[in-house]
Coordinates of C-alpha atoms and ligand atoms in Angstrom, one line a residue:
M1 CA -125.3 -153.3 -56.8
K2 CA -125.1 -151.5 -53.5
A3 CA -124.9 -152.6 -49.9
T4 CA -124.1 -151.2 -46.5
A5 CA -122.7 -153.1 -43.5
Q6 CA -121.5 -152.3 -40.0
A7 CA -118.8 -154.0 -38.0
N8 CA -117.5 -153.3 -34.6
T9 CA -113.9 -153.3 -33.4
N10 CA -112.5 -156.0 -31.2
I11 CA -109.7 -156.1 -28.6
A12 CA -107.4 -159.1 -28.4
L13 CA -107.5 -160.9 -25.1
I14 CA -105.0 -163.5 -26.3
K15 CA -103.1 -161.8 -29.1
Y16 CA -102.5 -162.7 -32.7
W17 CA -98.8 -161.9 -33.1
G18 CA -96.9 -163.2 -36.1
K19 CA -97.8 -164.6 -39.5
R20 CA -96.8 -168.0 -41.0
D21 CA -97.9 -166.7 -44.4
E22 CA -97.7 -163.0 -45.1
S23 CA -99.7 -162.9 -48.3
K24 CA -102.6 -165.2 -47.1
I25 CA -102.5 -163.6 -43.6
L26 CA -102.2 -166.9 -41.8
P27 CA -101.2 -166.5 -38.2
M28 CA -98.5 -168.3 -36.2
N29 CA -100.9 -168.7 -33.3
S30 CA -104.6 -168.9 -32.5
S31 CA -106.1 -165.9 -30.7
L32 CA -109.2 -164.7 -28.7
S33 CA -111.0 -161.4 -28.7
L34 CA -113.9 -159.5 -27.4
T35 CA -116.0 -157.4 -29.8
L36 CA -116.8 -154.0 -28.4
N37 CA -120.0 -152.1 -28.6
K38 CA -118.7 -148.5 -28.8
F39 CA -116.5 -148.3 -31.8
Y40 CA -117.5 -149.4 -35.3
T41 CA -117.2 -148.8 -39.0
T42 CA -120.0 -148.4 -41.4
T43 CA -119.2 -149.1 -45.1
T44 CA -121.3 -148.7 -48.2
V45 CA -120.1 -150.3 -51.4
E46 CA -121.6 -149.6 -54.8
F47 CA -120.3 -151.5 -57.9
C48 CA -121.0 -150.0 -61.3
T49 CA -120.0 -150.7 -64.9
C50 CA -119.7 -146.9 -65.3
L51 CA -116.4 -146.8 -63.2
S52 CA -113.0 -147.5 -64.6
V53 CA -111.2 -147.5 -61.2
D54 CA -112.2 -148.1 -57.5
V55 CA -112.7 -145.1 -55.3
F56 CA -112.2 -145.3 -51.6
I57 CA -113.6 -142.5 -49.3
I58 CA -112.8 -142.8 -45.6
N59 CA -114.3 -140.4 -43.1
N60 CA -115.4 -138.1 -45.9
Q61 CA -111.9 -137.8 -47.5
L62 CA -110.4 -139.6 -50.4
A63 CA -108.1 -142.3 -49.0
N64 CA -104.3 -142.1 -49.6
E65 CA -102.7 -144.2 -52.3
F66 CA -101.5 -146.9 -49.9
E67 CA -105.0 -147.5 -48.4
M68 CA -106.6 -147.2 -51.9
S69 CA -104.3 -150.0 -53.4
K70 CA -105.0 -152.2 -50.4
V71 CA -108.7 -151.9 -50.9
T72 CA -108.4 -152.4 -54.6
R73 CA -106.5 -155.7 -54.0
F74 CA -109.1 -156.7 -51.6
L75 CA -111.9 -155.9 -54.1
D76 CA -110.0 -157.8 -56.8
R77 CA -110.5 -161.0 -54.8
I78 CA -114.2 -160.4 -54.5
R79 CA -114.5 -159.6 -58.2
E80 CA -112.7 -162.9 -58.9
M81 CA -115.0 -164.8 -56.6
A82 CA -118.0 -163.3 -58.3
G83 CA -116.7 -163.5 -61.8
K84 CA -117.4 -159.9 -62.4
D85 CA -115.1 -157.0 -63.2
F86 CA -117.0 -153.9 -62.1
H87 CA -115.3 -151.3 -60.1
A88 CA -116.7 -149.8 -56.9
V89 CA -117.1 -146.7 -54.8
V90 CA -116.4 -147.6 -51.2
N91 CA -117.5 -145.1 -48.6
S92 CA -116.4 -145.9 -45.0
T93 CA -117.0 -144.0 -41.8
N94 CA -115.2 -144.9 -38.6
H95 CA -117.6 -144.2 -35.7
V96 CA -115.1 -143.5 -33.0
P97 CA -115.0 -140.5 -30.7
T98 CA -113.3 -137.6 -32.5
A99 CA -109.6 -138.2 -32.9
A100 CA -109.7 -141.1 -30.4
G101 CA -107.1 -143.2 -32.1
F102 CA -109.2 -146.3 -31.8
A103 CA -110.0 -146.6 -35.5
S104 CA -109.3 -150.1 -36.5
S105 CA -108.5 -152.1 -39.6
A106 CA -110.4 -154.9 -37.9
S107 CA -113.8 -153.2 -38.1
G108 CA -112.9 -151.7 -41.5
Y109 CA -112.1 -154.9 -43.3
A110 CA -115.0 -156.8 -41.6
A111 CA -117.5 -154.1 -42.8
L112 CA -115.9 -154.0 -46.3
A113 CA -116.0 -157.8 -46.7
A114 CA -119.7 -157.9 -45.7
A115 CA -120.8 -154.9 -47.8
A116 CA -118.8 -155.7 -50.9
T117 CA -119.8 -159.3 -51.1
K118 CA -123.5 -158.4 -50.7
A119 CA -123.3 -155.6 -53.2
I120 CA -121.7 -157.8 -55.9
G121 CA -124.4 -160.5 -55.3
L122 CA -122.3 -163.1 -53.4
N123 CA -124.1 -164.8 -50.6
L124 CA -121.3 -165.8 -48.2
D125 CA -121.9 -167.5 -44.8
Q126 CA -120.1 -166.1 -41.8
K127 CA -117.3 -168.6 -41.9
A128 CA -116.5 -167.6 -45.5
L129 CA -116.8 -163.9 -44.6
S130 CA -114.4 -164.4 -41.7
Q131 CA -111.9 -166.0 -44.1
L132 CA -112.3 -163.1 -46.6
A133 CA -112.0 -160.4 -43.9
R134 CA -108.8 -162.1 -42.7
L135 CA -107.2 -161.3 -46.1
G136 CA -107.7 -157.6 -45.5
S137 CA -106.3 -157.6 -41.9
G138 CA -105.9 -160.6 -39.7
S139 CA -107.8 -159.3 -36.7
A140 CA -110.8 -158.4 -39.0
C141 CA -111.8 -162.1 -39.2
R142 CA -112.8 -161.9 -35.5
S143 CA -115.0 -158.8 -36.0
I144 CA -117.6 -160.8 -38.1
Y145 CA -118.9 -162.0 -34.7
G146 CA -120.0 -160.4 -31.5
G147 CA -118.8 -161.1 -27.9
F148 CA -115.9 -163.5 -27.3
V149 CA -114.4 -164.8 -30.6
E150 CA -111.7 -167.4 -31.2
W151 CA -109.6 -167.4 -34.4
Q152 CA -108.2 -170.9 -34.9
K153 CA -104.9 -170.5 -36.7
G154 CA -105.4 -173.6 -38.9
I155 CA -102.6 -175.7 -40.4
E156 CA -103.5 -175.8 -44.1
D157 CA -101.3 -173.9 -46.5
D158 CA -104.3 -172.6 -48.4
G159 CA -105.9 -171.0 -45.3
T160 CA -109.2 -172.9 -45.5
D161 CA -109.1 -173.9 -41.8
S162 CA -108.0 -170.4 -40.6
F163 CA -111.2 -168.5 -39.6
A164 CA -112.9 -167.1 -36.5
Q165 CA -115.9 -168.5 -34.6
P166 CA -117.9 -167.3 -31.6
L167 CA -116.6 -168.9 -28.4
K168 CA -119.0 -171.5 -27.1
G169 CA -120.2 -170.6 -23.6
G170 CA -119.0 -167.0 -24.0
K171 CA -122.4 -165.4 -24.3
D172 CA -123.9 -162.9 -21.8
W173 CA -121.0 -162.3 -19.5
D174 CA -121.4 -158.7 -18.5
L175 CA -117.8 -157.3 -18.5
S176 CA -116.6 -153.7 -18.8
V177 CA -113.8 -152.6 -20.9
L178 CA -112.4 -149.1 -20.3
S179 CA -110.6 -147.8 -23.3
V180 CA -108.0 -145.4 -22.0
L181 CA -106.9 -142.8 -24.6
L182 CA -103.4 -141.6 -24.2
T183 CA -102.7 -140.4 -27.7
S184 CA -104.4 -140.3 -31.1
K185 CA -101.1 -140.0 -33.0
P186 CA -100.7 -142.7 -35.7
K187 CA -98.2 -145.3 -34.6
E188 CA -94.7 -145.3 -36.1
I189 CA -94.6 -149.1 -36.6
S190 CA -97.7 -150.8 -37.9
S191 CA -98.9 -154.0 -36.3
S192 CA -97.9 -155.9 -39.5
E193 CA -94.4 -154.5 -39.4
G194 CA -94.1 -155.0 -35.7
M195 CA -95.1 -158.6 -35.8
K196 CA -92.9 -159.4 -38.8
R197 CA -89.8 -157.9 -36.9
A198 CA -90.7 -159.9 -33.8
V199 CA -91.0 -163.2 -35.8
E200 CA -87.8 -162.6 -37.6
T201 CA -85.6 -161.1 -34.9
S202 CA -87.0 -161.3 -31.4
S203 CA -85.1 -163.6 -29.0
L204 CA -88.4 -163.9 -27.0
Y205 CA -90.5 -165.0 -30.0
A206 CA -89.9 -168.7 -29.5
H207 CA -91.1 -168.3 -25.9
W208 CA -94.2 -166.5 -27.2
L209 CA -95.0 -169.4 -29.5
D210 CA -94.3 -172.0 -26.8
T211 CA -96.8 -170.5 -24.3
V212 CA -99.5 -168.7 -26.3
E213 CA -101.7 -171.8 -27.0
K214 CA -101.7 -172.6 -23.2
D215 CA -102.7 -169.0 -22.5
L216 CA -105.6 -169.4 -24.9
L217 CA -106.8 -172.6 -23.1
V218 CA -106.6 -170.9 -19.7
A219 CA -108.6 -167.9 -21.0
K220 CA -111.3 -170.2 -22.5
E221 CA -111.5 -172.1 -19.2
A222 CA -111.9 -168.8 -17.3
I223 CA -114.6 -167.7 -19.6
K224 CA -116.4 -171.0 -19.3
N225 CA -116.3 -170.7 -15.5
R226 CA -116.9 -167.0 -15.4
D227 CA -113.7 -166.7 -13.4
F228 CA -112.8 -163.0 -13.8
D229 CA -109.5 -163.1 -11.9
M230 CA -108.3 -166.1 -13.9
L231 CA -109.3 -164.3 -17.2
G232 CA -107.8 -161.0 -16.2
S233 CA -104.5 -162.6 -15.1
V234 CA -103.9 -164.5 -18.3
V235 CA -105.0 -161.6 -20.5
E236 CA -102.5 -159.3 -18.8
A237 CA -99.7 -161.8 -18.8
N238 CA -100.3 -162.5 -22.5
A239 CA -100.2 -158.8 -23.4
L240 CA -96.9 -158.3 -21.5
K241 CA -95.4 -161.3 -23.2
M242 CA -96.4 -159.9 -26.7
H243 CA -94.9 -156.5 -25.8
A244 CA -91.8 -158.2 -24.4
T245 CA -91.1 -159.6 -27.9
T246 CA -90.9 -156.0 -29.2
F247 CA -88.3 -155.0 -26.6
A248 CA -86.2 -158.1 -27.6
S249 CA -86.4 -157.5 -31.3
Q250 CA -83.6 -156.2 -33.5
P251 CA -83.7 -153.2 -33.7
P252 CA -85.8 -153.1 -30.5
F253 CA -89.0 -151.1 -30.5
S254 CA -92.0 -150.5 -28.2
Y255 CA -95.5 -149.3 -28.7
W256 CA -95.7 -147.8 -25.2
N257 CA -95.2 -144.3 -24.0
S258 CA -94.6 -143.1 -20.5
A259 CA -98.3 -142.7 -19.8
T260 CA -98.8 -146.4 -20.8
V261 CA -96.4 -147.3 -18.0
E262 CA -98.3 -145.0 -15.6
V263 CA -101.6 -146.6 -16.5
I264 CA -100.2 -150.1 -16.0
R265 CA -99.0 -148.9 -12.5
G266 CA -102.4 -147.4 -11.8
V267 CA -104.1 -150.8 -12.6
K268 CA -101.7 -152.6 -10.3
N269 CA -102.4 -150.1 -7.5
L270 CA -106.1 -150.7 -8.0
R271 CA -105.6 -154.4 -7.6
S272 CA -103.5 -153.8 -4.4
S273 CA -106.5 -152.0 -3.0
G274 CA -108.8 -154.9 -3.7
I275 CA -110.3 -153.8 -7.1
Q276 CA -110.2 -156.5 -9.8
A277 CA -108.9 -154.6 -12.8
Y278 CA -106.6 -155.9 -15.5
F279 CA -105.0 -154.3 -18.6
T280 CA -104.3 -155.2 -22.1
I281 CA -102.5 -153.3 -24.9
D282 CA -102.6 -153.9 -28.6
A283 CA -100.1 -152.5 -31.1
G284 CA -100.2 -148.9 -29.8
P285 CA -99.8 -147.0 -26.5
N286 CA -103.5 -146.8 -25.5
V287 CA -104.5 -149.2 -22.8
K288 CA -107.8 -151.2 -22.4
V289 CA -108.7 -152.1 -18.8
L290 CA -111.0 -155.0 -18.0
C291 CA -113.1 -154.8 -14.9
Q292 CA -116.6 -155.8 -13.7
P293 CA -119.5 -153.3 -14.1
K294 CA -119.7 -152.8 -10.3
D295 CA -116.1 -151.4 -10.3
E296 CA -116.3 -149.3 -13.4
Q297 CA -116.7 -146.0 -11.7
V298 CA -113.9 -146.4 -9.2
V299 CA -111.5 -147.7 -11.9
R300 CA -112.4 -144.7 -14.1
E301 CA -111.9 -142.2 -11.2
A302 CA -108.5 -143.7 -10.4
L303 CA -107.2 -143.7 -14.0
I304 CA -108.5 -140.4 -15.3
R305 CA -106.3 -138.6 -12.8
I306 CA -103.1 -140.1 -14.2
P307 CA -101.1 -137.5 -16.2
G308 CA -101.3 -138.3 -19.9
V309 CA -104.7 -139.8 -19.8
Q310 CA -106.9 -137.8 -22.2
E311 CA -110.2 -139.6 -22.1
I312 CA -111.7 -142.9 -21.0
Y313 CA -114.5 -144.6 -22.9
H314 CA -116.7 -147.2 -21.3
C315 CA -117.3 -150.2 -23.6
Q316 CA -119.1 -153.5 -23.2
P317 CA -119.3 -156.6 -25.3
G318 CA -120.7 -155.6 -28.8
P319 CA -122.4 -157.3 -31.7
G320 CA -121.1 -158.9 -34.9
I321 CA -121.7 -157.5 -38.4
S322 CA -125.0 -156.3 -39.5
Y323 CA -126.4 -155.0 -42.8
L324 CA -128.0 -151.6 -43.0
S325 CA -130.6 -150.4 -45.4
N326 CA -129.0 -148.1 -48.0
S327 CA -129.5 -144.4 -47.6
G328 CA -130.8 -144.1 -51.1
K329 CA -128.0 -141.7 -52.0
R330 CA -126.0 -143.0 -54.9
E331 CA -122.4 -143.4 -53.9
I332 CA -121.3 -142.8 -57.6
A333 CA -122.9 -139.4 -57.5
N334 CA -120.9 -138.6 -54.4
I335 CA -117.5 -139.0 -56.1
Q336 CA -117.7 -135.7 -57.9
S337 CA -117.8 -133.9 -54.5
F338 CA -114.6 -135.6 -53.4
R339 CA -112.5 -134.9 -56.5
N340 CA -111.0 -131.7 -55.1
R341 CA -110.8 -132.6 -51.5
K342 CA -107.7 -133.4 -49.4
V343 CA -106.5 -137.0 -49.3
A344 CA -106.8 -138.7 -45.9
K345 CA -103.6 -139.0 -43.9
Ligands
LIG401 C1 -101.5 -156.6 -31.5 O1 -104.7 -157.5 -37.6 O2 -103.7 -155.2 -37.4 O3 -103.7 -156.0 -32.3 O4 -103.0 -158.9 -40.1 O5 -101.1 -157.4 -40.4 O6 -103.4 -156.4 -40.6 P1 -102.5 -157.5 -40.0 O7 -102.4 -157.1 -38.4 P2 -103.6 -156.7 -37.4 O8 -102.8 -157.1 -36.1 C2 -103.3 -157.0 -34.8 C3 -102.3 -157.3 -33.8 C4 -102.7 -157.0 -32.4 C5 -103.2 -158.3 -31.7 C6 -104.6 -158.8 -32.2 O9 -105.5 -158.0 -32.6 O10 -104.8 -160.0 -32.0

């Protein structure tokens, strides 16, 4: 009753921002992402009748109570689906450059959904896995697939039509994404809290909803036609619009820091000098810059000089989930060694 799965992170090109149902994680709008090759999570799940509680180990430390209870609630759904009541040891490792701050709940819940369902003996197809991963964290439903992925918001109350799918015609476009690390400090306002505040209080949220589906159509058309400028322009405008809702919330907030603004300026300067580069920013200060492989070096050289930029990681489109053969080490046996360790922050 043990399985290991790997899932990569994704960046939102057209953002998921706002829920129409908080408990089922149903989004207000459809979104589009690109799965990245560099950053991923590997998770091993082992169910056993010998356990009376679930144990969650993340990056070699016992998870804190908040994360532990989220994972237990997630496993409860899987136990219910399988009609089994075994508890599990979940051992997750985020493969991101040390302290990079790019760890993501998207890769985490996609890997957990895949590993836990396989370990308990459920044979879910990718659509069902995407729906399940969504219940852990919305953006995780997109990390089931590689490359460009669309998450259709759906309209049903039960969420049966809200899942991600690979974008038709999106394969094999060789793009570069430079992940610009400004800080690895945890953010003060989580994406869940931020989007809730924006939905409930932002004077710009109605504008977001009025225009986001059109942005998605433009982005899909740009991908179909391999029109880099068209894609970059709508991606950038969509990110700015999402962040504008935070400035117009009550109380107002922002995910940016001063270096975020400097990187935005740097990208605009690159464009003025004829280099096609465009930025996007998720719920945090770090910036992702889209460019074409031929321009990667010059974009990197310009951005690495900006004060506050700590590191730049080169990413390309990455794969969807995969299953790994188990190491043979019993996860249950590992628990003992974690009993006395510090709990993860
Ligand atoms: C700004 O998927 O982290 O990155 O569903 O509440 O777990 P929850 O939120 P999460 O939100 C991601 C928000 C975003 C945009 C995106 O990824 O589409």
